[in-house]
Short mmCIF file of C-alpha atoms and ligand atoms in Angstrom, two decimals:
data_model
loop_
_atom_site.label_atom_id
_atom_site.label_comp_id
_atom_site.label_asym_id
_atom_site.label_seq_id
_atom_site.Cartn_x
_atom_site.Cartn_y
_atom_site.Cartn_z
CA MET A 403 156.49 116.42 19.11
CA ASN A 404 153.33 116.88 16.96
CA LYS A 405 151.00 118.33 19.51
CA ILE A 406 151.37 120.69 22.45
CA THR A 407 148.90 121.85 25.08
CA ILE A 408 149.70 124.95 27.10
CA GLN A 409 147.84 126.89 29.73
CA THR A 410 145.79 129.66 28.06
CA PRO A 411 148.21 132.41 26.98
CA ASP A 412 148.01 136.22 27.08
CA ASP A 413 149.35 138.89 24.74
CA TRP A 414 151.30 141.47 26.73
CA HIS A 415 151.44 144.13 23.98
CA LEU A 416 149.14 144.83 21.07
CA HIS A 417 147.21 147.51 19.18
CA PHE A 418 143.48 146.98 18.68
CA ARG A 419 142.80 150.42 17.16
CA ASP A 420 139.24 151.67 17.49
CA GLY A 421 135.83 151.96 15.87
CA LEU A 422 134.90 149.43 13.19
CA MET A 423 138.41 147.94 13.25
CA LEU A 424 137.65 146.41 16.66
CA LYS A 425 135.26 143.93 15.04
CA GLU A 426 138.27 142.47 13.24
CA THR A 427 141.06 142.82 15.78
CA VAL A 428 139.35 141.79 19.01
CA PRO A 429 138.03 138.41 17.77
CA ALA A 430 141.38 137.67 16.08
CA THR A 431 143.14 137.98 19.43
CA ALA A 432 140.36 136.50 21.57
CA ARG A 433 140.49 133.26 19.53
CA CYS A 434 143.46 132.11 21.63
CA PHE A 435 144.46 134.76 24.17
CA LYS A 436 142.56 135.34 27.41
CA ARG A 437 143.95 138.80 28.12
CA ALA A 438 145.92 141.46 26.28
CA ILE A 439 147.72 144.63 27.25
CA VAL A 440 146.09 147.19 25.00
CA MET A 441 148.26 150.02 23.71
CA PRO A 442 146.86 153.52 24.18
CA ASN A 443 148.14 155.19 20.97
CA LEU A 444 144.76 156.14 19.55
CA VAL A 445 143.96 159.55 18.06
CA PRO A 446 143.67 161.27 20.49
CA PRO A 447 145.74 159.06 22.80
CA VAL A 448 144.26 157.42 25.90
CA THR A 449 145.61 159.78 28.54
CA ASN A 450 143.21 159.46 31.47
CA ALA A 451 141.07 156.97 33.38
CA LYS A 452 137.84 157.99 31.71
CA MET A 453 139.21 157.49 28.21
CA ALA A 454 140.70 154.13 29.20
CA MET A 455 137.43 152.87 30.65
CA GLU A 456 135.42 154.00 27.64
CA TYR A 457 137.92 152.33 25.31
CA SER A 458 137.77 149.16 27.39
CA GLN A 459 133.99 149.15 27.01
CA ARG A 460 134.24 149.44 23.22
CA ILE A 461 136.66 146.51 23.17
CA LEU A 462 134.38 144.39 25.37
CA GLU A 463 131.48 145.10 23.01
CA ALA A 464 133.52 143.88 20.04
CA ARG A 465 134.14 140.43 21.58
CA PRO A 466 132.63 137.43 19.83
CA ASP A 467 129.55 135.93 21.51
CA GLY A 468 130.44 133.95 24.59
CA SER A 469 134.03 135.22 24.74
CA ASP A 470 135.48 135.96 28.18
CA PHE A 471 138.43 137.85 26.73
CA GLU A 472 139.69 140.59 29.04
CA PRO A 473 141.42 143.77 27.84
CA LEU A 474 144.08 145.13 30.22
CA MET A 475 144.14 148.87 29.81
CA THR A 476 147.09 151.25 29.72
CA LEU A 477 147.57 154.99 29.99
CA TYR A 478 149.57 157.06 27.50
CA LEU A 479 152.13 159.23 29.30
CA THR A 480 152.58 162.79 28.07
CA ASP A 481 154.34 165.91 29.36
CA LYS A 482 151.02 166.79 30.98
CA THR A 483 150.40 163.55 32.89
CA THR A 484 150.00 164.24 36.62
CA ARG A 485 150.25 162.16 39.78
CA GLN A 486 146.48 162.47 40.08
CA ASP A 487 146.04 160.94 36.61
CA ILE A 488 147.95 157.90 37.86
CA ILE A 489 145.92 157.64 41.07
CA ASP A 490 142.64 157.94 39.14
CA ALA A 491 143.74 155.44 36.50
CA LYS A 492 144.82 152.88 39.06
CA GLN A 493 141.51 153.21 40.85
CA ALA A 494 139.64 152.69 37.57
CA GLY A 495 141.55 149.46 36.91
CA VAL A 496 144.29 150.62 34.55
CA ILE A 497 147.34 148.47 35.27
CA ALA A 498 150.17 150.09 33.34
CA ALA A 499 151.31 153.28 31.65
CA LYS A 500 153.17 153.53 28.37
CA LEU A 501 156.16 155.73 27.70
CA TYR A 502 156.62 156.65 24.05
CA PRO A 503 159.47 158.99 23.26
CA ALA A 504 158.01 161.78 21.11
CA GLY A 505 157.86 160.84 17.45
CA ALA A 506 159.00 157.24 18.05
CA THR A 507 156.14 155.59 16.23
CA THR A 508 152.50 155.61 15.10
CA ASN A 509 150.58 158.39 16.88
CA SER A 510 153.36 159.23 19.31
CA ASP A 511 153.47 162.95 18.53
CA ALA A 512 151.85 163.73 21.88
CA ALA A 513 154.42 161.71 23.80
CA VAL A 514 157.16 162.69 26.17
CA LYS A 515 160.13 164.87 25.20
CA GLY A 516 162.17 164.68 28.41
CA VAL A 517 161.97 161.60 30.59
CA MET A 518 163.27 163.38 33.72
CA GLN A 519 160.13 165.53 33.73
CA LEU A 520 158.14 162.37 34.38
CA TYR A 521 159.99 161.34 37.54
CA PRO A 522 157.17 162.51 39.85
CA VAL A 523 154.78 160.42 37.75
CA PHE A 524 157.10 157.38 37.99
CA GLU A 525 157.19 157.89 41.78
CA GLU A 526 153.41 157.83 41.89
CA MET A 527 153.33 154.73 39.67
CA THR A 528 155.70 153.04 42.12
CA ALA A 529 153.42 153.99 45.02
CA GLN A 530 150.35 152.74 43.12
CA ASP A 531 152.12 149.59 41.92
CA MET A 532 151.39 150.42 38.30
CA LEU A 533 153.76 149.03 35.65
CA LEU A 534 155.82 151.21 33.32
CA LEU A 535 155.93 150.01 29.69
CA ILE A 536 158.66 151.58 27.58
CA HIS A 537 159.08 151.93 23.84
CA GLY A 538 162.87 152.02 24.07
CA GLU A 539 164.12 154.10 21.18
CA VAL A 540 165.60 157.57 21.04
CA THR A 541 164.17 159.77 18.31
CA GLU A 542 166.81 162.41 17.57
CA SER A 543 167.13 162.70 13.81
CA HIS A 544 170.92 162.32 13.83
CA ILE A 545 170.80 158.88 15.49
CA ASP A 546 170.79 156.05 12.96
CA ILE A 547 167.51 154.13 13.05
CA PHE A 548 169.32 150.82 13.62
CA ASP A 549 171.08 152.26 16.69
CA ARG A 550 168.11 153.86 18.38
CA GLU A 551 167.37 151.06 20.83
CA LYS A 552 170.99 150.73 21.96
CA VAL A 553 171.34 154.51 22.39
CA PHE A 554 168.11 154.56 24.40
CA ILE A 555 169.53 151.94 26.75
CA ASP A 556 172.71 153.96 27.24
CA GLN A 557 171.10 157.37 27.57
CA GLN A 558 167.82 156.68 29.33
CA MET A 559 166.88 153.11 30.18
CA THR A 560 169.88 152.46 32.41
CA ARG A 561 169.14 155.57 34.40
CA ILE A 562 165.40 154.88 34.77
CA VAL A 563 166.05 151.32 35.94
CA ASP A 564 168.69 152.51 38.42
CA ASP A 565 166.51 155.30 39.76
CA PHE A 566 163.35 153.22 40.24
CA PRO A 567 164.28 149.90 41.81
CA GLN A 568 160.73 149.34 43.04
CA LEU A 569 158.96 150.14 39.76
CA ARG A 570 158.16 147.18 37.51
CA ILE A 571 159.37 148.08 34.02
CA VAL A 572 158.74 146.27 30.74
CA PHE A 573 161.15 146.98 27.91
CA GLU A 574 158.67 146.52 25.08
CA HIS A 575 159.27 144.61 21.83
CA ILE A 576 163.04 144.37 22.15
CA THR A 577 164.99 143.92 18.94
CA THR A 578 168.69 143.81 19.80
CA LYS A 579 171.25 141.68 21.59
CA ASP A 580 172.01 144.81 23.61
CA ALA A 581 168.46 144.90 24.94
CA ALA A 582 168.33 141.16 25.60
CA ASP A 583 171.63 141.34 27.51
CA PHE A 584 170.53 144.44 29.40
CA VAL A 585 167.30 142.82 30.57
CA GLU A 586 168.92 139.50 31.37
CA ALA A 587 171.61 141.19 33.48
CA GLY A 588 169.08 143.58 34.99
CA PRO A 589 167.17 143.44 38.25
CA GLU A 590 164.04 141.42 38.98
CA ASN A 591 161.77 144.42 38.35
CA LEU A 592 162.83 144.58 34.68
CA ALA A 593 161.36 142.38 31.92
CA ALA A 594 160.92 142.40 28.14
CA THR A 595 158.41 141.38 25.50
CA ILE A 596 159.39 139.94 22.12
CA THR A 597 157.31 139.90 18.91
CA PRO A 598 157.00 137.01 16.46
CA GLN A 599 158.54 139.06 13.66
CA HIS A 600 161.70 139.86 15.61
CA LEU A 601 162.19 136.16 16.36
CA MET A 602 161.50 135.09 12.77
CA LEU A 603 163.04 137.82 10.66
CA ASN A 604 165.98 140.16 10.30
CA ARG A 605 166.55 143.24 8.16
CA ASN A 606 167.32 141.17 5.07
CA ASP A 607 163.67 140.12 5.15
CA LEU A 608 162.79 143.79 4.92
CA LEU A 609 165.20 144.94 2.23
CA VAL A 610 166.68 142.13 0.11
CA GLY A 611 165.08 141.66 -3.30
CA GLY A 612 162.83 144.68 -2.88
CA ILE A 613 161.27 146.59 -0.01
CA ARG A 614 158.72 144.47 1.85
CA PRO A 615 156.38 146.92 3.55
CA HIS A 616 154.49 144.24 5.48
CA ASN A 617 157.68 143.38 7.37
CA TYR A 618 158.20 147.00 8.33
CA CYS A 619 157.57 147.70 11.98
CA LEU A 620 159.12 149.73 14.77
CA PRO A 621 161.55 149.18 16.24
CA VAL A 622 162.79 148.19 12.79
CA LEU A 623 164.13 144.66 12.15
CA LYS A 624 167.83 144.42 12.96
CA ARG A 625 170.77 142.39 11.64
CA GLN A 626 170.81 138.61 11.96
CA THR A 627 173.10 138.55 15.00
CA HIS A 628 170.45 140.43 16.98
CA GLN A 629 167.70 138.08 15.82
CA ALA A 630 169.89 135.18 16.96
CA ALA A 631 170.32 136.72 20.42
CA LEU A 632 166.56 137.06 20.85
CA ARG A 633 166.03 133.47 19.75
CA ASP A 634 168.71 132.36 22.15
CA VAL A 635 167.23 134.05 25.19
CA VAL A 636 163.73 132.61 24.64
CA ALA A 637 165.17 129.16 23.88
CA ARG A 638 166.80 129.21 27.31
CA GLY A 639 163.43 129.85 28.93
CA HIS A 640 164.46 133.01 30.76
CA LYS A 641 161.60 134.05 33.06
CA ARG A 642 161.70 137.79 32.49
CA PHE A 643 160.98 137.51 28.76
CA PHE A 644 157.45 136.99 27.56
CA LEU A 645 154.99 137.13 24.68
CA GLY A 646 153.92 140.49 23.28
CA THR A 647 152.88 140.31 19.64
CA ASP A 648 152.83 144.04 18.95
CA SER A 649 150.09 143.15 16.47
CA ALA A 650 149.63 146.57 14.85
CA PRO A 651 147.18 146.69 11.96
CA HIS A 652 147.33 149.27 9.20
CA GLU A 653 145.15 149.04 6.12
CA LYS A 654 146.84 147.71 2.99
CA HIS A 655 146.93 151.04 1.17
CA LEU A 656 148.67 152.66 4.14
CA LYS A 657 151.40 149.98 4.19
CA GLU A 658 151.85 149.76 0.41
CA ASN A 659 152.54 153.45 0.12
CA SER A 660 155.45 155.75 -0.74
CA CYS A 661 155.58 156.47 3.01
CA GLY A 662 154.28 153.22 4.48
CA CYS A 663 153.12 152.84 8.09
CA ALA A 664 155.03 150.76 10.64
CA GLY A 665 153.34 147.71 12.13
CA CYS A 666 152.69 144.02 11.44
CA TYR A 667 149.17 142.67 11.89
CA SER A 668 150.09 139.32 13.42
CA ALA A 669 147.00 138.39 15.46
CA TRP A 670 145.87 135.86 12.86
CA SER A 671 148.91 133.67 13.32
CA ALA A 672 150.98 134.89 16.27
CA ILE A 673 150.57 131.95 18.66
CA GLU A 674 151.17 129.50 15.80
CA LEU A 675 154.30 131.36 14.65
CA TYR A 676 155.74 131.54 18.16
CA THR A 677 155.15 127.79 18.45
CA GLN A 678 156.93 127.25 15.16
CA VAL A 679 159.92 129.29 16.38
CA PHE A 680 160.17 127.36 19.66
CA ASP A 681 159.92 124.13 17.67
CA GLU A 682 162.76 125.23 15.36
CA LEU A 683 164.79 126.00 18.46
CA ASN A 684 164.03 122.61 20.02
CA ALA A 685 162.65 124.55 22.95
CA LEU A 686 158.95 123.69 22.94
CA GLU A 687 159.21 122.97 26.65
CA HIS A 688 159.69 126.73 27.17
CA LEU A 689 156.74 127.87 25.04
CA GLU A 690 154.29 127.72 27.93
CA GLY A 691 156.51 129.80 30.20
CA PHE A 692 156.96 132.45 27.51
CA ALA A 693 153.31 132.54 26.42
CA SER A 694 151.37 131.78 29.59
CA HIS A 695 153.43 132.04 32.79
CA ASN A 696 156.17 134.67 32.66
CA GLY A 697 153.82 137.53 31.77
CA PRO A 698 151.23 137.10 34.54
CA ASP A 699 153.97 136.26 37.05
CA PHE A 700 155.78 139.50 36.28
CA TYR A 701 152.59 141.57 36.20
CA GLY A 702 151.46 140.03 39.49
CA LEU A 703 148.27 138.64 37.97
CA PRO A 704 146.94 135.10 38.22
CA ARG A 705 147.84 132.64 35.48
CA ASN A 706 144.87 131.74 33.29
CA GLU A 707 142.67 128.74 33.75
CA GLY A 708 142.08 126.48 30.78
CA SER A 709 144.42 125.56 27.98
CA ILE A 710 144.94 125.69 24.24
CA THR A 711 146.26 122.94 22.01
CA LEU A 712 148.40 123.36 18.92
CA VAL A 713 149.05 120.61 16.41
CA LYS A 714 151.83 120.28 13.87
CA GLU A 715 149.83 120.77 10.71
CA ASP A 716 150.37 123.04 7.71
CA TRP A 717 147.95 125.83 6.88
CA GLN A 718 148.17 129.03 4.89
CA ILE A 719 147.71 132.57 6.09
CA PRO A 720 145.35 134.45 3.74
CA GLU A 721 146.87 136.93 1.27
CA GLN A 722 144.55 139.59 2.60
CA ILE A 723 141.53 140.09 4.79
CA LYS A 724 138.51 142.34 4.28
CA LEU A 725 138.08 144.73 7.18
CA PRO A 726 134.69 145.81 8.51
CA THR A 727 135.63 149.23 7.08
CA GLY A 728 135.46 147.69 3.60
CA ASN A 729 139.19 148.12 3.09
CA ASP A 730 141.75 145.32 2.86
CA ILE A 731 144.50 144.48 5.27
CA VAL A 732 147.46 142.19 4.66
CA PRO A 733 148.17 140.01 7.70
CA PHE A 734 151.72 139.30 8.81
CA HIS A 735 153.29 136.40 6.88
CA ALA A 736 150.46 136.62 4.30
CA GLY A 737 150.20 133.78 1.82
CA GLN A 738 152.86 131.76 3.63
CA THR A 739 152.61 128.34 5.17
CA VAL A 740 152.62 127.95 8.94
CA HIS A 741 153.54 124.57 10.38
CA TRP A 742 151.56 124.74 13.60
CA LYS A 743 147.83 125.18 13.93
CA LEU A 744 145.54 126.06 16.80
CA ALA A 745 143.41 122.97 17.40
CA SER A 746 141.25 124.01 20.30
CA SER A 747 140.97 126.66 22.92
C1 NCD B 1102 152.86 150.42 16.27
C2 NCD B 1102 151.57 151.02 15.75
O1 NCD B 1102 151.35 150.96 14.54
O2 NCD B 1102 150.78 151.53 16.53
N1 NCD B 1102 153.73 150.13 15.18
C3 NCD B 1102 154.78 149.30 15.17
O3 NCD B 1102 155.47 149.21 14.17
N2 NCD B 1102 155.04 148.55 16.20
C4 NCD B 1102 153.45 151.30 17.28
C5 NCD B 1102 154.42 150.69 18.23
O4 NCD B 1102 154.16 149.71 18.91
O5 NCD B 1102 155.52 151.22 18.38
ZN1 ZN B 1103 153.33 148.38 19.81
#
């Protein structure tokens, strides 16, 4: 197959950042995605309806002329989140709330220390039919970084899923066979997103032959057997797994640093790279489900109208991009050849 047309896709997990950066990130996503679930980990985090609506407005203003791209806003859960915050957010149009364990990743210092404390909030989310999005890693310093997702499943995720059978839960950017198996064996109210980097790479791509800071993200890349399990579950077209790029830009100097930031800026090439992966897996017939159907079906939103077409044609991702801030950013897979190209949208 040299050409594929799919219903217009959505990105169910990304980071746009704020301010001048939006002029780069919003168009890069809006070029092919109709909607995106926008992560709330700004400084300060988006913790109430008012902040979410103001942020949404800034994103809308950064759209290219004529774009009908739609940001889907999320709330950042903290120890101080109340039932009323959930009610107000739902009324304002916020559709999900994000659980970051404290210290798990970029700007998560304000996040939750004990999940049990949030049970009243989860009850209200169930009543309001708001989705719970979980960054599934424990953060205790004695737990090995490569084990943090698995330990989170054992210590917290299993319990949350058991205790809230009516709450729709997305296990975000899964990275392990354990998580894939857990979601696959789990109930209908549990789903997962998968990034392009976790389908394409494993920890050798991070550490062999030198440290590669642009492949560093959280949860960190795992061993090849885990990568293979993620590829396997998407190749089988499982309906509760869908596209979430976790596109997470950090300026070049913050990645190429003695303490480099976590995050891959994949918006420039994500849909093309997913297509390439499905092609490698001989599973192109499942690309549309993963990119365009499974997400809206799980979220209870309509599938998009329109379509995009990708053609099998080589092109090169730029080595770096100039941001509106004047600084450079290195996109994911920079300088490398991609075998699929967006032809029209
Ligand atoms: C994200 C970021 O930079 O905001 N980084 C990452 O490596 N994925 C945070 C996140 O999604 O956990
Ligand atoms: Zn993320």
